[in-house]
XYZ file of C-alpha atoms in Angstrom:
238
model
C 2.464 -2.059 -0.638
C 2.360 -5.546 0.182
C 1.140 -7.767 -2.754
C -0.493 -10.204 -0.397
C -4.488 -10.387 -1.059
C -6.013 -10.368 2.391
C -9.516 -10.118 1.565
C -11.178 -11.443 -1.972
C -14.954 -10.643 -2.493
C -16.094 -13.048 -5.529
C -19.451 -12.343 -7.316
C -21.326 -11.612 -4.213
C -24.860 -11.823 -4.765
C -26.968 -10.596 -1.440
C -30.902 -10.141 -0.616
C -33.027 -8.449 1.987
C -35.830 -10.726 1.837
C -37.265 -10.066 -2.033
C -35.023 -7.123 -2.159
C -31.804 -7.519 -4.141
C -28.862 -5.843 -2.483
C -25.568 -6.688 -4.294
C -25.284 -8.003 -7.803
C -22.199 -9.910 -8.586
C -19.765 -7.997 -6.397
C -16.125 -8.475 -6.603
C -13.087 -6.599 -5.025
C -10.053 -7.157 -3.387
C -8.143 -5.632 -0.310
C -4.313 -6.234 0.155
C -2.323 -6.378 3.370
C -1.353 -3.040 4.608
C -4.047 -1.016 2.574
C -6.555 1.420 3.592
C -9.381 0.692 1.041
C -12.422 2.978 0.640
C -15.906 1.518 -0.287
C -17.880 4.435 -1.747
C -21.095 5.070 -3.347
C -24.364 7.005 -2.245
C -27.310 5.918 0.162
C -28.530 2.481 -0.671
C -25.284 1.729 -2.961
C -25.098 -1.579 -0.885
C -21.685 -0.455 0.960
C -22.821 -1.714 4.571
C -24.469 -4.961 3.036
C -21.192 -5.542 1.595
C -19.427 -5.249 5.097
C -22.238 -7.366 6.791
C -21.919 -10.315 4.038
C -17.869 -10.183 4.680
C -18.386 -10.107 8.582
C -20.985 -12.990 8.558
C -23.912 -11.193 9.378
C -25.377 -11.735 6.012
C -25.325 -14.716 4.316
C -24.838 -13.911 0.546
C -27.255 -15.962 -2.130
C -24.392 -16.597 -4.394
C -20.650 -15.882 -4.388
C -17.514 -16.212 -2.229
C -15.635 -14.332 0.530
C -12.058 -15.263 1.283
C -9.978 -14.253 3.835
C -5.953 -15.166 3.491
C -6.952 -17.909 1.112
C -9.789 -19.199 3.340
C -13.304 -19.508 2.054
C -15.228 -17.813 5.049
C -18.645 -17.588 3.133
C -21.090 -18.877 5.646
C -19.121 -18.799 8.901
C -20.794 -17.338 11.848
C -19.860 -14.005 12.807
C -17.845 -15.179 15.954
C -16.013 -17.589 13.763
C -14.964 -14.678 11.308
C -13.913 -12.340 14.402
C -11.833 -15.306 15.638
C -10.037 -15.421 12.149
C -9.008 -11.805 12.367
C -11.659 -9.674 11.250
C -13.293 -6.919 13.274
C -16.365 -5.318 12.056
C -17.157 -1.499 13.694
C -20.657 -1.074 12.322
C -22.407 2.221 11.625
C -24.158 3.822 14.911
C -21.316 2.365 17.044
C -23.774 -0.063 19.128
C -21.949 0.636 22.288
C -23.325 -1.028 25.792
C -24.417 2.678 26.816
C -24.582 1.606 30.528
C -21.248 0.526 30.897
C -18.158 2.654 31.058
C -15.558 3.607 28.349
C -12.951 0.655 29.699
C -15.701 -1.952 30.020
C -16.565 -1.348 26.701
C -12.887 -2.129 25.403
C -13.089 -5.056 27.706
C -15.599 -6.729 25.926
C -13.776 -6.181 22.319
C -11.395 -8.646 24.085
C -13.073 -11.669 24.716
C -11.037 -13.892 22.528
C -8.566 -15.878 24.495
C -5.445 -14.919 22.342
C -6.793 -11.409 22.935
C -7.895 -11.671 26.481
C -4.195 -12.430 27.490
C -3.029 -9.172 26.430
C -6.213 -7.155 27.115
C -4.400 -4.642 29.456
C -1.760 -3.853 26.970
C -4.214 -3.369 24.449
C -6.121 -0.957 26.498
C -2.936 1.122 27.073
C -2.586 1.259 23.144
C -6.135 2.471 22.313
C -5.682 4.932 25.294
C -2.361 6.398 23.602
C -4.118 6.390 20.284
C -7.392 8.340 21.490
C -6.072 10.265 24.647
C -9.373 11.369 25.389
C -10.676 7.911 26.369
C -8.078 7.736 28.831
C -9.328 10.721 30.634
C -12.888 9.131 30.439
C -11.891 5.450 31.043
C -14.491 5.059 33.858
C -17.292 7.581 32.403
C -20.409 5.754 31.408
C -20.347 5.450 27.608
C -23.701 6.672 27.077
C -22.845 10.241 28.285
C -20.172 10.416 25.919
C -20.397 12.967 22.687
C -20.920 11.575 19.291
C -17.229 11.903 18.552
C -15.763 10.151 21.907
C -18.430 6.897 21.308
C -17.229 6.644 17.623
C -13.452 6.395 19.463
C -14.771 3.955 21.555
C -16.292 1.761 19.008
C -13.004 1.936 16.911
C -11.108 0.900 19.994
C -13.164 -1.819 20.969
C -13.016 -3.429 17.384
C -8.880 -3.099 17.693
C -9.064 -5.008 20.994
C -9.829 -8.314 19.163
C -6.432 -7.750 17.696
C -7.614 -7.988 13.786
C -5.839 -8.572 10.787
C -8.592 -6.728 9.065
C -10.812 -3.651 10.399
C -14.043 -2.875 8.747
C -15.127 0.626 9.426
C -18.915 1.773 8.629
C -19.372 5.126 8.308
C -17.110 6.356 10.999
C -17.774 9.950 10.689
C -21.631 9.460 10.522
C -22.975 12.884 12.693
C -19.512 14.111 13.379
C -18.525 17.861 12.981
C -15.779 18.518 10.417
C -13.173 18.952 13.358
C -14.342 15.548 14.687
C -14.220 13.837 11.436
C -10.962 14.809 10.430
C -9.363 13.674 13.930
C -11.373 10.168 13.585
C -10.158 9.763 10.130
C -6.700 10.831 11.464
C -6.999 8.302 14.080
C -7.885 5.442 11.542
C -4.751 6.401 9.200
C -2.677 5.831 12.193
C -4.338 2.384 12.992
C -3.687 1.554 9.269
C 0.275 1.279 10.495
C -0.718 -1.866 12.364
C -4.049 -3.172 10.608
C -5.386 -3.316 7.192
C -8.739 -1.245 6.901
C -11.770 -1.247 4.776
C -13.821 1.807 5.223
C -17.195 2.491 4.095
C -17.429 6.678 4.313
C -20.092 9.024 3.550
C -17.900 11.989 3.461
C -16.301 10.571 0.198
C -13.235 13.091 -0.312
C -12.003 12.552 3.411
C -12.139 9.228 2.991
C -10.060 9.223 0.056
C -7.458 11.374 1.733
C -6.700 8.543 3.908
C -7.453 5.362 1.504
C -4.630 3.907 -0.879
C -7.497 2.921 -3.193
C -11.343 3.146 -3.644
C -14.125 1.026 -5.212
C -17.146 3.109 -6.326
C -20.828 0.765 -6.061
C -23.942 1.943 -7.534
C -27.115 -0.225 -6.847
C -25.075 -3.146 -5.776
C -22.794 -2.866 -8.702
C -18.914 -2.344 -9.069
C -18.954 0.815 -11.679
C -15.341 2.056 -11.232
C -12.226 1.386 -8.993
C -8.762 2.900 -9.023
C -6.172 4.258 -6.655
C -7.463 7.075 -4.523
C -5.792 10.174 -6.072
C -6.789 9.032 -9.491
C -10.474 8.966 -8.364
C -10.091 12.391 -6.635
C -8.713 13.682 -9.680
C -11.082 11.927 -12.407
C -13.518 14.812 -13.390
C -16.228 12.466 -14.099
C -15.992 10.458 -11.235
C -15.931 13.740 -8.834
C -19.141 15.275 -10.831
C -21.025 11.691 -10.786
C -19.966 9.997 -7.366
C -18.506 12.749 -5.161
C -20.754 15.467 -5.971
C -18.269 18.057 -7.231
């Protein structure tokens, strides 16, 4: 594993109006890792991803990417630096085809030059999308739509891929296929994943951070978190 710190979240505090969602949250993601951000509903996981990608400005604290302070940059600037955010709920353009959705993911000039090559790479990773490349995205199954969302995120050629609940609403079989694809992607991109199916998420992760009520409560290697009886009972429901 590389020792280079790719992403550093430092003492982030964030609010939605008067509601405080994060309380001094800190963690790191290193190059070539898959890191899982774990916790129950309302723990602050999605809020954390929104802060990293510039969709929500923190009240205090810093986010650094490759040593650069990106706190307060616009989402477009953050994408240009190399962070892609695949949000919960997929948020595709339902009236556009699979291929058109992917093309929209490569709007950056540096990625646009390799658009056809990257589309081919995504179709190789997700063969089902190749079969449905001209199909309107809104008519796809939930699993197929999630594949499109992940592939679209990869079209910007990110260094860091943020995945928010990629298995949400999927069957166990489709969850397994989707997370297997994420593990395959981790060969070429660092991944920070928020996953509601905690055990499945830890199976593909190198490390995990457990947060509760916007605060970090524990962290460690994925295998250690899975094996820890207290963690399994308190946070994994086992």
